[in-house]
XYZ file of C-alpha atoms in Angstrom:
279
model
C -0.006 -0.044 -0.043
C 1.549 3.313 -1.154
C -1.217 5.773 -0.470
C -1.072 7.495 3.087
C -4.853 8.134 3.087
C -5.832 4.304 2.485
C -3.153 3.427 5.135
C -4.726 5.912 7.614
C -8.091 4.208 6.945
C -6.783 0.782 7.622
C -5.171 1.988 10.883
C -8.496 3.772 11.789
C -6.706 7.130 12.459
C -6.901 10.349 10.495
C -4.563 10.953 7.568
C -3.011 14.082 9.268
C -2.429 12.059 12.504
C -0.586 9.483 10.378
C 1.492 12.001 8.468
C 2.391 13.757 11.772
C 3.421 10.338 13.252
C 5.691 9.502 10.387
C 7.169 13.055 10.295
C 7.855 12.629 14.100
C 9.828 9.401 13.648
C 11.736 10.782 10.641
C 12.626 13.834 12.726
C 13.917 11.692 15.579
C 15.911 9.550 13.287
C 17.200 12.435 11.273
C 16.690 10.901 8.013
C 13.461 10.358 5.631
C 12.038 6.819 5.597
C 9.846 7.458 2.471
C 10.252 8.895 -0.931
C 7.185 10.812 -1.835
C 5.796 11.050 -5.434
C 2.498 12.965 -5.488
C -0.052 11.338 -3.387
C 2.017 8.235 -2.946
C 4.838 7.348 -0.770
C 7.355 4.443 -1.012
C 9.709 3.060 1.360
C 13.367 4.104 0.627
C 16.410 2.049 1.644
C 16.344 3.575 5.148
C 12.666 2.772 5.538
C 13.241 -0.854 4.306
C 16.016 -1.294 6.949
C 13.817 0.175 9.655
C 10.870 -2.123 8.683
C 13.190 -5.087 9.088
C 13.990 -4.195 12.734
C 10.365 -3.307 13.395
C 9.270 -6.729 12.135
C 11.977 -8.368 14.266
C 10.805 -6.419 17.274
C 7.205 -7.459 16.955
C 8.303 -11.209 16.604
C 10.240 -10.862 19.794
C 7.355 -9.251 21.575
C 5.011 -12.134 20.481
C 7.621 -14.628 21.586
C 7.952 -13.012 24.934
C 4.146 -13.099 25.331
C 4.110 -16.748 24.467
C 6.838 -17.531 27.056
C 5.018 -15.533 29.849
C 1.795 -17.252 29.277
C 3.501 -20.641 29.440
C 5.278 -19.731 32.637
C 2.191 -18.258 34.415
C -0.064 -21.195 33.188
C -2.469 -18.767 31.249
C -2.138 -20.680 28.064
C -3.345 -24.272 27.443
C -0.637 -26.535 26.307
C 0.200 -26.352 22.648
C 3.045 -27.507 20.337
C 3.480 -26.139 16.833
C 5.867 -27.779 14.464
C 6.550 -28.086 10.664
C 7.187 -31.215 8.677
C 8.779 -31.513 5.174
C 7.175 -35.034 4.648
C 3.601 -36.109 5.347
C 3.719 -39.998 5.433
C 4.252 -40.775 9.112
C 2.571 -37.780 10.767
C -1.030 -39.132 11.276
C 0.296 -42.132 13.269
C 2.713 -40.010 15.214
C 0.058 -37.374 16.125
C -2.309 -40.364 16.985
C 0.113 -41.869 19.346
C 0.902 -38.533 21.053
C -2.754 -37.341 21.412
C -3.863 -40.733 22.919
C -1.335 -40.080 25.697
C -1.822 -36.339 25.960
C -5.594 -35.618 24.927
C -5.454 -32.064 26.332
C -2.510 -30.869 24.316
C -3.216 -28.960 21.135
C -1.137 -29.546 18.037
C -0.589 -27.369 15.101
C 1.289 -28.837 12.087
C 2.596 -27.027 8.979
C 3.386 -28.843 5.850
C 6.513 -27.196 4.256
C 9.379 -27.379 2.023
C 12.937 -26.906 3.494
C 12.892 -23.296 2.631
C 9.645 -22.387 4.276
C 10.460 -24.611 7.318
C 13.609 -22.406 7.797
C 11.421 -19.370 7.658
C 8.993 -20.680 10.100
C 11.749 -21.582 12.562
C 13.542 -18.257 12.422
C 10.421 -16.371 12.942
C 9.484 -18.397 15.911
C 6.153 -19.506 14.298
C 7.029 -23.161 15.029
C 8.860 -24.931 17.940
C 10.782 -27.024 15.503
C 10.755 -28.856 12.208
C 10.889 -32.510 11.415
C 12.940 -32.718 8.103
C 14.019 -35.285 5.727
C 17.050 -33.274 4.730
C 19.378 -31.208 6.942
C 18.301 -27.565 7.438
C 21.422 -25.517 7.483
C 21.517 -21.962 9.006
C 23.823 -20.253 11.418
C 21.069 -19.808 13.797
C 19.420 -23.280 13.574
C 20.463 -26.459 15.283
C 20.068 -29.736 13.491
C 19.703 -33.139 15.458
C 19.758 -36.323 13.316
C 17.328 -38.999 14.485
C 17.328 -41.904 12.135
C 18.696 -43.043 8.698
C 15.691 -44.110 6.555
C 16.530 -46.629 3.925
C 15.237 -45.807 0.313
C 13.615 -48.404 -1.966
C 12.703 -48.475 -5.555
C 8.914 -48.846 -6.078
C 7.536 -50.229 -9.133
C 4.316 -51.639 -10.557
C 3.819 -55.432 -10.473
C 3.503 -54.998 -14.235
C 6.923 -53.540 -14.524
C 9.729 -55.698 -15.801
C 11.931 -54.674 -12.867
C 9.384 -56.113 -10.457
C 10.971 -59.471 -10.654
C 14.124 -58.215 -9.189
C 15.198 -59.205 -5.703
C 17.493 -56.158 -5.347
C 18.708 -53.622 -8.029
C 21.605 -51.481 -8.908
C 20.973 -47.632 -9.666
C 22.565 -48.127 -13.016
C 19.501 -50.347 -14.086
C 17.155 -47.355 -13.790
C 18.957 -44.683 -15.739
C 16.677 -44.999 -18.806
C 13.497 -45.477 -16.718
C 10.756 -42.922 -16.528
C 10.606 -41.471 -12.926
C 7.780 -40.112 -10.737
C 8.818 -37.741 -8.043
C 8.120 -34.593 -6.076
C 8.798 -31.202 -7.714
C 12.349 -29.596 -6.924
C 12.601 -27.794 -3.605
C 11.255 -30.805 -1.452
C 14.014 -32.361 0.798
C 13.403 -35.910 -0.506
C 13.579 -34.862 -4.222
C 16.828 -33.081 -3.501
C 18.186 -36.209 -1.700
C 17.328 -38.396 -4.775
C 18.923 -36.038 -7.249
C 22.063 -35.935 -5.142
C 22.315 -39.797 -4.978
C 21.786 -40.042 -8.702
C 24.248 -37.363 -9.422
C 27.043 -39.205 -7.413
C 26.343 -42.083 -9.600
C 26.503 -40.066 -12.726
C 22.818 -40.561 -13.592
C 20.704 -37.863 -15.063
C 17.163 -38.578 -13.865
C 14.314 -38.857 -16.464
C 11.328 -37.378 -14.608
C 8.168 -38.226 -16.511
C 5.939 -36.787 -13.787
C 6.737 -34.396 -11.022
C 4.044 -33.578 -8.428
C 3.772 -31.605 -5.307
C 1.509 -33.949 -3.333
C 3.749 -36.971 -2.453
C 0.720 -39.146 -1.717
C -0.080 -39.058 -5.457
C 3.236 -40.591 -6.360
C 2.558 -44.299 -5.435
C -0.865 -44.083 -6.936
C 0.809 -43.169 -10.398
C 3.440 -46.002 -9.697
C 0.475 -48.565 -9.190
C -0.798 -47.562 -12.600
C 2.561 -48.333 -14.196
C 3.102 -44.665 -15.352
C 6.637 -44.654 -14.158
C 8.797 -45.868 -11.142
C 9.740 -43.912 -7.977
C 12.006 -43.903 -4.885
C 10.244 -44.443 -1.715
C 11.678 -44.120 1.849
C 11.064 -47.275 4.134
C 8.784 -45.423 6.583
C 6.441 -44.778 3.660
C 6.116 -48.437 2.763
C 3.470 -49.358 5.369
C 0.274 -50.403 3.951
C 1.713 -50.625 0.478
C -0.583 -50.938 -2.480
C -0.764 -54.667 -3.544
C 0.006 -53.501 -7.105
C 3.367 -52.098 -5.941
C 6.636 -53.908 -5.380
C 9.316 -52.330 -3.116
C 12.913 -53.248 -4.197
C 16.028 -52.887 -1.999
C 18.682 -50.816 -3.623
C 22.352 -51.871 -3.553
C 23.915 -48.700 -2.757
C 25.314 -47.514 0.547
C 24.182 -43.963 -0.023
C 20.507 -44.824 -0.663
C 19.092 -43.492 2.579
C 17.619 -40.188 3.839
C 18.453 -38.773 7.219
C 15.479 -37.600 9.429
C 16.162 -34.989 11.969
C 14.791 -32.212 14.093
C 15.766 -28.492 13.283
C 15.081 -25.559 15.756
C 16.214 -22.150 16.448
C 19.268 -22.069 18.727
C 17.757 -19.148 20.870
C 14.156 -20.696 20.835
C 12.542 -21.004 24.289
C 10.975 -24.619 24.590
C 7.949 -24.736 26.754
C 7.491 -27.932 28.911
C 4.866 -29.108 26.327
C 7.100 -28.486 23.361
C 10.133 -30.033 25.082
C 8.005 -33.180 25.871
C 6.760 -33.462 22.373
C 10.283 -33.032 20.987
C 11.449 -35.965 23.231
C 8.443 -38.104 22.117
C 9.214 -37.494 18.333
C 12.793 -38.677 18.883
C 11.501 -41.867 20.691
C 8.740 -42.525 18.126
C 11.196 -42.554 15.206
C 13.763 -44.518 16.844
C 11.417 -47.213 18.176
C 8.491 -47.254 15.546
C 10.041 -46.265 12.180
C 13.362 -48.145 12.053
């Protein structure tokens, strides 16, 4: 929004009052924060810099409010987290809620980039990720190594293999997630190490659609072990003879993040669940 009159309406104050407030701040800082062109105003480089600090201040205020409410018992227990892969979440949440029925859970589905943003802005307590989230302000704790299998339709010629080499799939049509998702990045990295250029026939955002397309024999896919539960009878999962064919599942969280008792308990539960129910 670049019109000061419209901005005043949204703030429910008069236009002169808003103009006076802006002028007062600029006088105190000794520098203009906006470039003015007719009836429109635009943040200049000083304004953009100031906006970043203001946004950061509001995030810290919200985080402080959350912590105070937790310490004083005002807020009912809640844990918020992001996840970069959906397969295991329903069972994990079911197990936790059955033990802690009064705890509220909020889960975000996010690619690695968005998960990083949510962590840094204190919008989540942590993220469960299938690839390492790297940032100077984020800690990463690996939980398990999850083996990767090749999944094919029973009608596919490779379905008769007891195990398989990656070189056998170099000319096959692949079905996978679009670029940007942690598991897709892992697969592409593994194939690159073997000198294989993947031939993606179909790329989707919804990972749950991948195995449905495999069952239709449209192509083949790579599937982590934890996603093989209740596998369609039309699909065969084949072990891959390659020591690098695994993904690492771990927890990522902001180094300075305050973990409430509830969030800390859930974090411990997630570690235990993956180590004892997934491997």
